[in-house]
Amino acid sequence: MAELIRKSFSSLVLLWTIGFAAVLFYAHLSMREDVMRHAAVHIQPHLNTEIQGTEDISSRESLPRSSATQDPVSCKCRLGSLKFRMFYESELSVPLPDLNITSKELLTRTHPNLPAEMFENLDTKRCHLVPSFSRIGWSSSYYQLAEAAKSTQFLLYSAFLDNRPATDVRPCIRILAFSKDTNPAVPWCHIWFNTTGPPAVSRVMRIDYLDWQPRSHDRHMTFLLTCRIPKANSHLTPVAVSIVSRPCAKYIINMLKVIGSMERNASTALVKPIKNEKSSPVWNAAVCGPALSYYHEDVSIRLVEWLELLRASGFARVFLYETDVHPNIQKVLRYYEAEGFVGVTKFAYPGPYSSDPIIHKLWAFIEHSKVLGMENLYFTDCVLRHMHEYRFLARLNLDEMPMLPNHDSFPLWLNDQLLQNSNRNGSGENLPPSYDLRWYYHHGDLETPASSASLPEYLKFLRQSKRTVMDIYPTNYNPTYDMDLVTGVFSNDVAVCASGKCRRESFQCPRDVAYLGLFAKNCGEACRKPGSTVEVSALLKYKDQVSSAVAKVIRDLRL
């Protein structure tokens, strides 16, 4: 009996050993396959592209194994008629008498990313991979959903064509998105040139993190995704782009309008010369302003003065983002939009944050660092959205104004800085990515000088021509971005350049040449001491033009 038990036990041990060895062997094969798959993903971006960006996409969560191969040239398309075509046509052609446009024209003009062109010629048969309106997944009105992996979800806001000479892979598409994944998986791009043919397919080559704060799962972080337009399609201008988890995915829930062109518009980029005047071309400049969120606070008159001062300073246009604002601010925005001086893009902060103006203001105050990180999305959106119109874009808030005591206009100051840096460093990528103006405070409680005391009380900028002598924030500045070079930005700095890491540092203008006036806060007793303030009359050269223009707008809009 004992001998039988011993033999049975020996047999069990032998079977267990064989089974355990088989498990180890299978695990070894699986691990080896995983290692090889990750190695292929690691090597592929460097073999198939020329780009080595700030974000190493090889460390991302791996995609399906097809990502280790070269990008597919195209997908197979099955043509079919658009369902509910008649309904689309009737709804998109609804006339809006107050605006004298159709509903489709309104969407084209105001929506930040809807590719209305993809819904023209609806009687033509379409590729079955093109998502319909009803299939697009929306969040907070303006964000389209994309899933790169189980751990990575993107909220897509906008997409841009980039064919600038300094771009490392041209042409390419830049896509702005939020994500809570600190290490996003790498998706693919479906690039659409029309609705009848299949999309061109390209893997995202680089993911840039646009923030100076550490990454965190508890907030929406701003990312810039770059995908190359395949060589076979590089001569075509894309209409839209979709982000997908794998090539030729059938169920697509996003489709962003691709904004931009193959080259910059010279008619907007350069200051129009005075008739019969022979001089070197002068670069125009435009302004990227904030996302306006003044709902209960009526700052409409201050906004009018700010806009008219920028116009008098020589800025070609001002671009703003609109959330929920006071009715008077809406009137001002529509007035300047109709005039052509202001461009407005709709913006909303994504969930779980409330869009209610009161709750939003509480959240923005308490969670200020989260707001700062999310602002980088619309700041970068602004510079990329308008880089095809203007080479130079200045970042300014409603309480900031360039002070130019030695120049008649901002473009003249800017071109002087460009000339000096070109003489010193050469041209192209050797130039600074931005030209910065450092702050001086023009506090609200400083005594109004006699030179501006006769001006109306509502002209806050013009009346406050005194500034403090103190250096409260000597290192703070606002940039004017050179869009030949810049691709991603923070609120007050450059994050990434067209070729990846910027080659040069930004140029900071000496404050005795020009500075940024910050018209905010009170100074108190410190500014009542002798010699604590100095008068700067730089804005007063515009006072007649600005004061009459502001008075006219106030009358016209009954502010």
Coordinates of C-alpha atoms in Angstrom, one line a residue:
M1 CA 0.0 0.0 0.0
A2 CA 2.8 2.4 0.9
E3 CA 4.6 1.5 -2.4
L4 CA 1.4 2.4 -4.3
I5 CA 1.1 5.7 -2.6
R6 CA 4.8 6.5 -3.2
K7 CA 4.4 5.7 -7.0
S8 CA 1.2 7.8 -7.2
F9 CA 2.8 10.7 -5.5
S10 CA 5.9 10.5 -7.9
S11 CA 3.5 10.5 -10.9
L12 CA 1.7 13.6 -9.6
V13 CA 5.0 15.4 -9.0
L14 CA 6.2 14.5 -12.5
L15 CA 2.9 15.7 -14.1
W16 CA 3.0 18.9 -12.0
T17 CA 6.6 19.5 -13.1
I18 CA 5.8 19.0 -16.8
G19 CA 2.8 21.3 -16.4
F20 CA 4.8 24.0 -14.7
A21 CA 7.5 23.8 -17.3
A22 CA 4.9 24.2 -20.1
V23 CA 3.4 27.2 -18.4
L24 CA 6.9 28.8 -18.0
F25 CA 7.6 28.0 -21.7
Y26 CA 4.3 29.6 -22.8
A27 CA 4.9 32.6 -20.6
H28 CA 8.4 33.0 -22.0
L29 CA 7.0 33.0 -25.6
S30 CA 4.3 35.5 -24.7
M31 CA 6.8 37.8 -23.0
R32 CA 9.2 37.5 -25.9
E33 CA 6.3 38.4 -28.3
D34 CA 5.4 41.4 -26.1
V35 CA 9.0 42.5 -26.0
M36 CA 9.3 42.2 -29.8
R37 CA 6.1 44.0 -30.3
H38 CA 7.1 46.9 -28.0
A39 CA 10.5 47.0 -29.6
A40 CA 8.9 47.3 -33.0
V41 CA 6.8 50.2 -31.8
H42 CA 9.9 51.7 -30.3
I43 CA 11.9 51.4 -33.5
Q44 CA 9.2 52.2 -36.1
P45 CA 8.8 56.0 -35.5
H46 CA 12.5 56.5 -36.0
L47 CA 12.7 54.3 -39.1
N48 CA 9.7 55.5 -40.9
T49 CA 9.9 59.2 -40.0
E50 CA 12.5 61.8 -39.7
I51 CA 11.1 63.3 -36.6
Q52 CA 12.4 62.9 -33.1
G53 CA 10.1 65.1 -31.0
T54 CA 9.9 66.2 -27.4
E55 CA 7.4 63.3 -26.7
D56 CA 8.8 59.8 -27.3
I57 CA 5.8 58.0 -28.7
S58 CA 7.6 54.7 -28.3
S59 CA 7.0 54.7 -24.6
R60 CA 3.2 55.0 -25.1
E61 CA 0.8 52.1 -24.6
S62 CA 1.2 49.9 -27.6
L63 CA -1.4 49.9 -30.4
P64 CA -2.6 47.0 -32.4
R65 CA 0.3 45.1 -34.0
S66 CA -0.3 46.7 -37.4
S67 CA 1.3 49.9 -35.8
A68 CA 4.7 48.2 -36.0
T69 CA 4.4 48.2 -39.8
Q70 CA 4.6 51.1 -42.2
D71 CA 1.5 53.4 -42.5
P72 CA -1.1 51.9 -44.9
V73 CA -1.5 54.0 -48.0
S74 CA -5.2 53.9 -48.0
C75 CA -8.3 52.0 -46.8
K76 CA -11.0 50.3 -48.9
C77 CA -14.1 52.3 -49.5
R78 CA -17.7 51.2 -50.1
L79 CA -19.8 53.9 -51.7
G80 CA -23.4 54.5 -50.6
S81 CA -26.0 57.2 -50.3
L82 CA -26.2 59.4 -47.2
K83 CA -29.1 58.4 -45.0
F84 CA -31.7 61.2 -44.4
R85 CA -30.1 63.3 -47.2
M86 CA -33.2 65.4 -47.7
F87 CA -33.4 66.2 -44.0
Y88 CA -29.7 67.3 -44.0
E89 CA -30.3 69.5 -47.0
S90 CA -33.4 71.2 -45.6
E91 CA -31.9 71.8 -42.1
L92 CA -28.6 73.1 -43.4
S93 CA -30.2 75.5 -45.8
V94 CA -32.6 77.1 -43.2
P95 CA -32.4 80.9 -43.7
L96 CA -31.6 83.1 -40.6
P97 CA -33.1 86.5 -41.5
D98 CA -31.5 88.4 -38.6
L99 CA -28.0 87.4 -39.8
N100 CA -28.8 87.2 -43.5
I101 CA -27.1 83.7 -43.8
T102 CA -28.1 80.1 -43.7
S103 CA -27.8 77.7 -40.8
K104 CA -24.8 76.0 -42.6
E105 CA -23.1 79.3 -43.1
L106 CA -23.5 80.1 -39.4
L107 CA -22.0 76.8 -38.4
T108 CA -19.1 77.4 -40.8
R109 CA -18.5 80.8 -39.4
T110 CA -18.9 80.1 -35.6
H111 CA -18.1 76.5 -34.9
P112 CA -14.4 75.8 -34.1
N113 CA -14.2 72.4 -35.8
L114 CA -17.2 71.2 -37.7
P115 CA -16.3 70.4 -41.3
A116 CA -19.3 71.7 -43.1
E117 CA -17.6 71.2 -46.5
M118 CA -18.0 67.4 -45.9
F119 CA -21.8 67.9 -46.1
E120 CA -21.9 69.5 -49.5
N121 CA -23.1 67.7 -52.6
L122 CA -25.2 65.4 -50.5
D123 CA -26.7 63.6 -53.5
T124 CA -23.2 62.2 -54.3
K125 CA -22.5 58.7 -53.0
R126 CA -20.1 58.7 -50.0
C127 CA -17.4 56.5 -48.6
H128 CA -18.9 54.4 -45.8
L129 CA -16.0 55.3 -43.5
V130 CA -17.0 59.1 -43.5
P131 CA -18.8 59.7 -40.2
S132 CA -22.2 61.4 -40.4
F133 CA -23.4 64.3 -38.2
S134 CA -25.4 61.9 -36.0
R135 CA -22.4 59.6 -35.4
I136 CA -20.0 62.3 -34.1
G137 CA -19.6 62.1 -30.4
W138 CA -19.8 65.6 -28.8
S139 CA -18.8 66.9 -25.4
S140 CA -19.6 70.4 -24.1
S141 CA -20.7 71.6 -27.5
Y142 CA -17.3 72.0 -29.1
Y143 CA -15.2 68.9 -28.3
Q144 CA -15.3 65.7 -30.4
L145 CA -14.5 62.4 -28.6
A146 CA -11.7 60.1 -29.6
E147 CA -10.4 56.9 -28.0
A148 CA -6.8 55.9 -28.7
A149 CA -6.9 53.0 -26.2
K150 CA -8.8 51.9 -23.1
S151 CA -6.7 54.2 -21.0
T152 CA -6.6 57.1 -23.4
Q153 CA -9.5 59.3 -24.4
F154 CA -9.0 62.6 -26.1
L155 CA -11.4 65.6 -26.3
L156 CA -10.5 67.0 -29.7
Y157 CA -11.0 70.8 -30.3
S158 CA -9.3 71.8 -33.6
A159 CA -7.0 70.7 -36.4
F160 CA -4.6 72.7 -38.6
L161 CA -2.6 72.2 -41.8
D162 CA 1.1 73.0 -41.3
N163 CA 3.3 73.4 -44.4
R164 CA 5.7 76.1 -43.1
P165 CA 9.3 75.8 -44.3
A166 CA 10.6 75.3 -40.7
T167 CA 8.2 72.3 -40.1
D168 CA 10.2 69.1 -39.6
V169 CA 7.6 67.0 -41.5
R170 CA 5.7 68.9 -44.1
P171 CA 3.0 69.0 -44.8
C172 CA 1.4 67.7 -41.6
I173 CA -1.7 68.2 -39.5
R174 CA -1.6 69.5 -35.9
I175 CA -4.5 68.5 -33.7
L176 CA -5.3 70.1 -30.3
A177 CA -6.9 68.0 -27.6
F178 CA -7.5 67.6 -23.9
S179 CA -6.8 64.3 -22.1
K180 CA -6.5 63.1 -18.5
D181 CA -4.1 60.4 -19.5
T182 CA -0.6 61.4 -18.4
N183 CA 1.0 59.1 -21.0
P184 CA -1.4 59.0 -23.9
A185 CA -1.5 56.0 -26.3
V186 CA -0.6 56.9 -29.9
P187 CA -3.5 56.9 -32.3
W188 CA -3.8 57.1 -36.1
C189 CA -5.2 59.8 -38.4
H190 CA -7.7 59.4 -41.1
I191 CA -7.1 62.3 -43.4
W192 CA -10.1 63.3 -45.6
F193 CA -9.7 65.1 -49.0
N194 CA -13.3 64.5 -50.1
T195 CA -16.3 62.3 -49.2
T196 CA -16.1 59.9 -52.1
G197 CA -12.6 58.5 -51.8
P198 CA -11.0 56.6 -48.9
P199 CA -9.0 58.6 -46.3
A200 CA -5.2 58.7 -46.3
V201 CA -3.9 57.0 -43.2
S202 CA -1.0 58.2 -41.1
R203 CA 0.1 57.4 -37.6
V204 CA 0.5 60.2 -35.1
M205 CA 4.2 60.9 -35.0
R206 CA 4.5 63.1 -32.0
I207 CA 2.5 64.1 -29.0
D208 CA 3.6 67.4 -27.4
Y209 CA 2.5 68.2 -23.8
L210 CA 1.7 71.9 -23.7
D211 CA 2.0 73.0 -20.1
W212 CA 4.7 74.0 -17.6
Q213 CA 2.9 72.2 -14.7
P214 CA 3.6 68.5 -13.9
R215 CA 1.2 66.0 -15.5
S216 CA -1.7 64.8 -13.4
H217 CA -4.7 62.5 -13.8
D218 CA -7.0 64.8 -12.0
R219 CA -7.2 67.5 -14.6
H220 CA -7.6 68.0 -18.4
M221 CA -4.1 68.4 -19.9
T222 CA -3.4 70.1 -23.3
F223 CA -1.7 68.0 -25.9
L224 CA -0.7 68.7 -29.5
L225 CA -0.8 65.7 -31.9
T226 CA 1.1 65.7 -35.1
C227 CA 0.4 63.4 -38.1
R228 CA 2.2 63.6 -41.4
I229 CA 0.2 63.7 -44.7
P230 CA 1.5 60.7 -46.7
K231 CA 3.7 61.6 -49.7
A232 CA 1.2 60.3 -52.2
N233 CA -1.3 62.9 -50.9
S234 CA 1.1 65.7 -50.0
H235 CA 0.1 67.9 -53.0
L236 CA -3.6 67.9 -51.8
T237 CA -5.2 70.2 -49.3
P238 CA -7.1 68.2 -46.6
V239 CA -10.7 69.0 -45.6
A240 CA -11.0 67.1 -42.4
V241 CA -9.2 64.6 -40.1
S242 CA -10.4 61.8 -37.8
I243 CA -8.5 60.3 -34.9
V244 CA -8.9 56.5 -34.7
S245 CA -7.3 53.8 -32.5
R246 CA -6.4 51.6 -35.5
P247 CA -6.1 52.1 -39.3
C248 CA -9.3 51.8 -41.4
A249 CA -11.5 51.7 -38.3
K250 CA -15.1 51.4 -39.4
Y251 CA -16.9 53.1 -36.5
I252 CA -15.5 56.7 -36.4
I253 CA -17.1 59.2 -34.0
N254 CA -15.0 62.3 -34.8
M255 CA -14.2 64.4 -37.8
L256 CA -12.4 67.8 -37.4
K257 CA -12.3 70.5 -40.0
V258 CA -8.7 71.1 -41.1
I259 CA -8.0 74.8 -41.0
G260 CA -5.3 76.6 -43.0
S261 CA -3.6 76.6 -46.3
M262 CA -0.3 75.5 -48.0
E263 CA 1.1 79.1 -47.7
R264 CA 0.6 82.3 -45.8
N265 CA -1.7 85.0 -47.2
A266 CA 0.7 87.9 -48.1
S267 CA -2.2 90.4 -48.4
T268 CA -2.9 90.1 -44.6
A269 CA 0.6 89.3 -43.4
L270 CA 2.2 92.6 -44.6
V271 CA 1.2 96.2 -43.9
K272 CA -0.2 97.8 -47.0
P273 CA 2.2 100.4 -48.2
I274 CA 1.2 104.0 -48.4
K275 CA 0.5 105.0 -52.0
N276 CA 3.6 106.0 -54.0
E277 CA 5.8 105.3 -51.0
K278 CA 8.9 103.1 -51.7
S279 CA 10.0 101.3 -48.6
S280 CA 10.8 97.8 -47.3
P281 CA 7.7 95.6 -46.5
V282 CA 6.6 95.8 -42.9
W283 CA 5.1 92.8 -41.2
N284 CA 1.6 93.1 -39.8
A285 CA 0.7 92.0 -36.3
A286 CA -2.5 90.7 -34.8
V287 CA -3.6 90.0 -31.2
C288 CA -4.6 86.7 -29.6
G289 CA -6.7 87.7 -26.6
P290 CA -8.3 85.7 -23.8
A291 CA -11.5 83.6 -23.6
L292 CA -14.0 86.2 -22.4
S293 CA -16.0 85.0 -19.4
Y294 CA -17.5 88.2 -18.0
Y295 CA -21.1 87.2 -17.5
H296 CA -22.2 89.4 -14.5
E297 CA -19.5 92.0 -15.0
D298 CA -20.1 94.5 -17.8
V299 CA -16.7 95.5 -19.1
S300 CA -18.0 96.5 -22.5
I301 CA -16.7 100.1 -22.5
R302 CA -13.3 98.9 -21.3
L303 CA -13.3 96.4 -24.1
V304 CA -14.2 99.1 -26.7
E305 CA -11.3 101.3 -25.5
W306 CA -8.9 98.4 -25.5
L307 CA -9.9 97.5 -29.1
E308 CA -9.6 101.0 -30.3
L309 CA -6.2 101.5 -28.7
L310 CA -5.0 98.3 -30.4
R311 CA -6.3 99.6 -33.7
A312 CA -4.6 102.9 -33.2
S313 CA -1.4 101.1 -32.3
G314 CA -1.3 99.5 -35.7
F315 CA -2.6 96.0 -35.0
A316 CA -4.4 94.5 -38.0
R317 CA -7.0 92.4 -36.2
V318 CA -7.9 91.0 -32.7
F319 CA -8.9 87.4 -32.1
L320 CA -11.0 86.6 -29.0
Y321 CA -12.7 83.5 -27.5
E322 CA -16.2 83.7 -26.3
T323 CA -17.8 81.8 -23.5
D324 CA -20.8 83.1 -21.5
V325 CA -20.6 86.9 -21.6
H326 CA -22.7 89.9 -20.6
P327 CA -25.3 91.1 -23.2
N328 CA -23.4 94.4 -23.7
I329 CA -20.2 92.5 -24.4
Q330 CA -22.0 90.4 -27.0
K331 CA -23.1 93.6 -28.7
V332 CA -19.5 94.9 -28.8
L333 CA -18.2 91.6 -30.2
R334 CA -20.9 91.5 -32.9
Y335 CA -20.2 95.1 -33.8
Y336 CA -16.5 94.6 -34.3
E337 CA -17.0 91.3 -36.0
A338 CA -19.3 92.9 -38.6
E339 CA -16.7 95.6 -39.1
G340 CA -14.0 92.9 -39.6
F341 CA -11.6 94.1 -36.9
V342 CA -12.4 91.3 -34.4
G343 CA -12.6 87.5 -35.0
V344 CA -14.5 85.4 -32.4
T345 CA -14.2 81.7 -31.8
K346 CA -16.6 79.8 -29.5
F347 CA -15.1 78.1 -26.5
A348 CA -16.3 76.2 -23.5
Y349 CA -14.5 74.4 -20.7
P350 CA -15.2 70.6 -20.9
G351 CA -17.0 68.5 -18.3
P352 CA -17.1 67.7 -15.5
Y353 CA -16.8 71.4 -14.9
S354 CA -20.1 73.3 -15.0
S355 CA -20.9 75.8 -17.7
D356 CA -23.1 77.8 -15.4
P357 CA -21.4 81.3 -15.2
I358 CA -21.6 81.5 -11.4
I359 CA -20.4 78.0 -10.7
H360 CA -17.7 78.4 -13.4
K361 CA -16.3 81.6 -11.7
L362 CA -16.1 79.8 -8.3
W363 CA -14.3 76.8 -9.9
A364 CA -11.9 79.1 -11.8
F365 CA -11.0 80.9 -8.6
I366 CA -10.6 77.8 -6.4
E367 CA -9.0 75.5 -9.1
H368 CA -6.9 78.3 -10.7
S369 CA -4.0 76.0 -11.7
K370 CA -6.3 73.8 -13.6
V371 CA -7.7 76.8 -15.5
L372 CA -4.2 78.0 -16.4
G373 CA -3.3 74.6 -17.8
M374 CA -6.5 74.5 -19.9
E375 CA -6.0 78.0 -21.2
N376 CA -3.0 76.7 -23.2
L377 CA -5.4 75.0 -25.6
Y378 CA -7.1 78.1 -26.8
F379 CA -3.9 80.1 -26.8
T380 CA -2.3 77.5 -29.0
D381 CA -5.5 77.3 -31.1
C382 CA -5.4 81.0 -31.7
V383 CA -1.8 81.1 -33.0
L384 CA -2.3 78.0 -35.2
R385 CA -5.7 79.1 -36.4
H386 CA -4.3 82.4 -37.7
M387 CA -0.7 81.6 -38.6
H388 CA -1.8 81.4 -42.3
E389 CA -2.9 85.1 -42.1
Y390 CA -0.3 86.7 -39.9
R391 CA 3.4 85.9 -39.1
F392 CA 3.3 87.8 -35.8
L393 CA 0.7 87.3 -33.1
A394 CA 0.8 89.1 -29.7
R395 CA -0.6 87.6 -26.5
L396 CA -2.6 90.3 -24.7
N397 CA -5.3 90.4 -22.0
L398 CA -7.9 93.1 -21.5
D399 CA -5.8 94.9 -18.9
E400 CA -2.6 95.0 -20.9
M401 CA -1.4 97.5 -23.5
P402 CA 2.0 97.8 -25.3
M403 CA 3.7 101.1 -24.4
L404 CA 5.8 102.3 -27.3
P405 CA 7.4 105.7 -26.4
N406 CA 9.9 105.4 -29.3
H407 CA 7.7 104.1 -32.1
D408 CA 4.6 105.3 -33.8
S409 CA 3.1 101.8 -34.1
F410 CA 3.5 98.3 -33.0
P411 CA 4.5 96.9 -36.4
L412 CA 7.3 99.5 -36.6
W413 CA 8.6 98.5 -33.2
L414 CA 8.3 94.8 -34.1
N415 CA 10.1 95.2 -37.4
D416 CA 12.9 97.1 -35.7
Q417 CA 13.4 94.2 -33.3
L418 CA 13.3 91.7 -36.2
L419 CA 15.9 93.7 -38.1
Q420 CA 18.2 93.9 -35.1
N421 CA 18.0 90.2 -34.4
S422 CA 18.4 89.4 -38.1
N423 CA 21.6 91.4 -38.2
R424 CA 22.8 89.7 -35.0
N425 CA 21.8 86.1 -35.6
G426 CA 20.9 85.7 -39.3
S427 CA 17.5 84.5 -40.5
G428 CA 15.2 81.6 -40.4
E429 CA 15.4 79.3 -37.4
N430 CA 18.2 81.4 -35.9
L431 CA 15.7 84.1 -35.0
P432 CA 14.0 84.2 -31.6
P433 CA 10.6 82.4 -31.5
S434 CA 9.0 85.4 -29.8
Y435 CA 9.6 89.1 -28.9
D436 CA 8.7 89.8 -25.3
L437 CA 7.5 92.9 -23.6
R438 CA 8.1 93.0 -19.8
W439 CA 5.6 94.5 -17.4
Y440 CA 5.2 97.8 -15.6
Y441 CA 2.1 98.5 -13.5
H442 CA -0.2 101.4 -14.2
H443 CA -2.2 101.1 -11.0
G444 CA -5.9 102.1 -10.9
D445 CA -5.5 104.3 -7.8
L446 CA -2.7 106.5 -9.1
E447 CA -3.5 110.2 -9.6
T448 CA -4.5 111.2 -13.1
P449 CA -1.9 113.5 -14.6
A450 CA -2.9 116.9 -15.9
S451 CA -2.1 115.8 -19.5
S452 CA -5.0 113.4 -19.5
A453 CA -7.3 114.7 -16.7
S454 CA -9.7 116.3 -19.3
L455 CA -10.5 112.9 -20.9
P456 CA -13.8 111.1 -20.0
E457 CA -13.8 108.9 -16.9
Y458 CA -14.5 105.8 -18.9
L459 CA -11.2 106.0 -20.8
K460 CA -9.3 104.1 -18.2
F461 CA -6.2 103.4 -20.3
L462 CA -5.8 106.9 -21.7
R463 CA -6.3 108.6 -18.3
Q464 CA -3.8 106.5 -16.4
S465 CA -0.6 107.6 -18.0
K466 CA 1.4 107.2 -14.7
R467 CA 3.3 104.0 -13.9
T468 CA 5.1 102.7 -10.9
V469 CA 8.9 102.8 -10.7
M470 CA 9.0 99.7 -8.6
D471 CA 9.8 96.3 -10.3
I472 CA 7.0 94.2 -8.8
Y473 CA 7.3 91.3 -11.2
P474 CA 10.6 92.1 -13.1
T475 CA 10.6 88.7 -14.9
N476 CA 7.0 88.7 -16.1
Y477 CA 6.4 89.4 -19.8
N478 CA 4.0 88.8 -22.7
P479 CA 5.3 87.5 -26.0
T480 CA 4.6 88.3 -29.6
Y481 CA 5.0 84.9 -31.4
D482 CA 6.9 84.5 -34.7
M483 CA 4.6 82.0 -36.5
D484 CA 7.4 81.1 -38.9
L485 CA 8.7 79.1 -35.9
V486 CA 6.2 78.6 -33.1
T487 CA 3.8 75.7 -32.9
G488 CA 2.6 75.3 -29.3
V489 CA 2.4 77.9 -26.6
F490 CA 1.8 78.5 -22.9
S491 CA -0.1 81.6 -21.7
N492 CA 3.1 83.7 -21.7
D493 CA 5.8 81.6 -23.4
V494 CA 6.7 79.3 -26.2
A495 CA 6.2 75.5 -25.6
V496 CA 7.4 74.0 -28.8
C497 CA 8.6 75.1 -32.2
A498 CA 7.8 73.9 -35.7
S499 CA 10.8 71.6 -35.8
G500 CA 10.3 70.4 -32.2
K501 CA 12.6 72.0 -29.6
C502 CA 13.2 75.8 -30.3
R503 CA 16.7 76.6 -31.4
R504 CA 16.9 80.0 -29.7
E505 CA 15.5 81.7 -26.7
S506 CA 13.0 84.4 -26.9
F507 CA 14.1 88.0 -27.2
Q508 CA 13.2 90.3 -24.3
C509 CA 13.0 94.0 -25.3
P510 CA 14.7 96.5 -22.9
R511 CA 12.0 98.4 -21.0
D512 CA 13.4 101.8 -21.9
V513 CA 12.6 100.9 -25.6
A514 CA 9.1 99.5 -25.0
Y515 CA 7.2 97.7 -22.3
L516 CA 3.8 96.2 -21.5
G517 CA 1.5 98.3 -19.4
L518 CA -0.5 96.3 -16.9
F519 CA -3.5 98.4 -16.0
A520 CA -4.6 96.5 -12.9
K521 CA -4.8 96.5 -9.1
N522 CA -4.2 99.4 -6.6
C523 CA -0.8 100.5 -5.3
G524 CA -1.8 102.1 -2.0
E525 CA 0.6 104.1 0.2
A526 CA 3.7 102.8 -1.6
C527 CA 2.9 104.9 -4.7
R528 CA 2.2 108.1 -2.7
K529 CA 5.9 108.6 -1.9
P530 CA 7.9 111.1 -3.9
G531 CA 9.6 109.5 -6.9
S532 CA 7.5 106.3 -6.8
T533 CA 5.8 107.0 -10.1
V534 CA 6.7 108.4 -13.5
E535 CA 4.5 109.7 -16.3
V536 CA 4.5 107.9 -19.7
S537 CA 2.6 109.6 -22.4
A538 CA 3.0 106.9 -25.0
L539 CA -0.7 106.3 -25.5
L540 CA -1.7 110.0 -25.6
K541 CA -0.5 110.3 -29.2
Y542 CA -3.7 108.3 -30.0
K543 CA -6.1 110.1 -27.7
D544 CA -8.0 112.1 -30.3
Q545 CA -8.5 109.1 -32.6
V546 CA -9.4 106.7 -29.7
S547 CA -11.6 109.0 -27.7
S548 CA -13.8 109.9 -30.7
A549 CA -14.0 106.2 -31.8
V550 CA -15.0 105.0 -28.3
A551 CA -17.7 107.8 -28.0
K552 CA -19.2 106.7 -31.4
V553 CA -19.4 103.0 -30.4
I554 CA -21.0 103.9 -27.0
R555 CA -23.6 106.0 -28.9
D556 CA -24.2 103.4 -31.6
L557 CA -24.6 100.5 -29.2
R558 CA -26.2 102.5 -26.3
L559 CA -23.8 101.1 -23.8

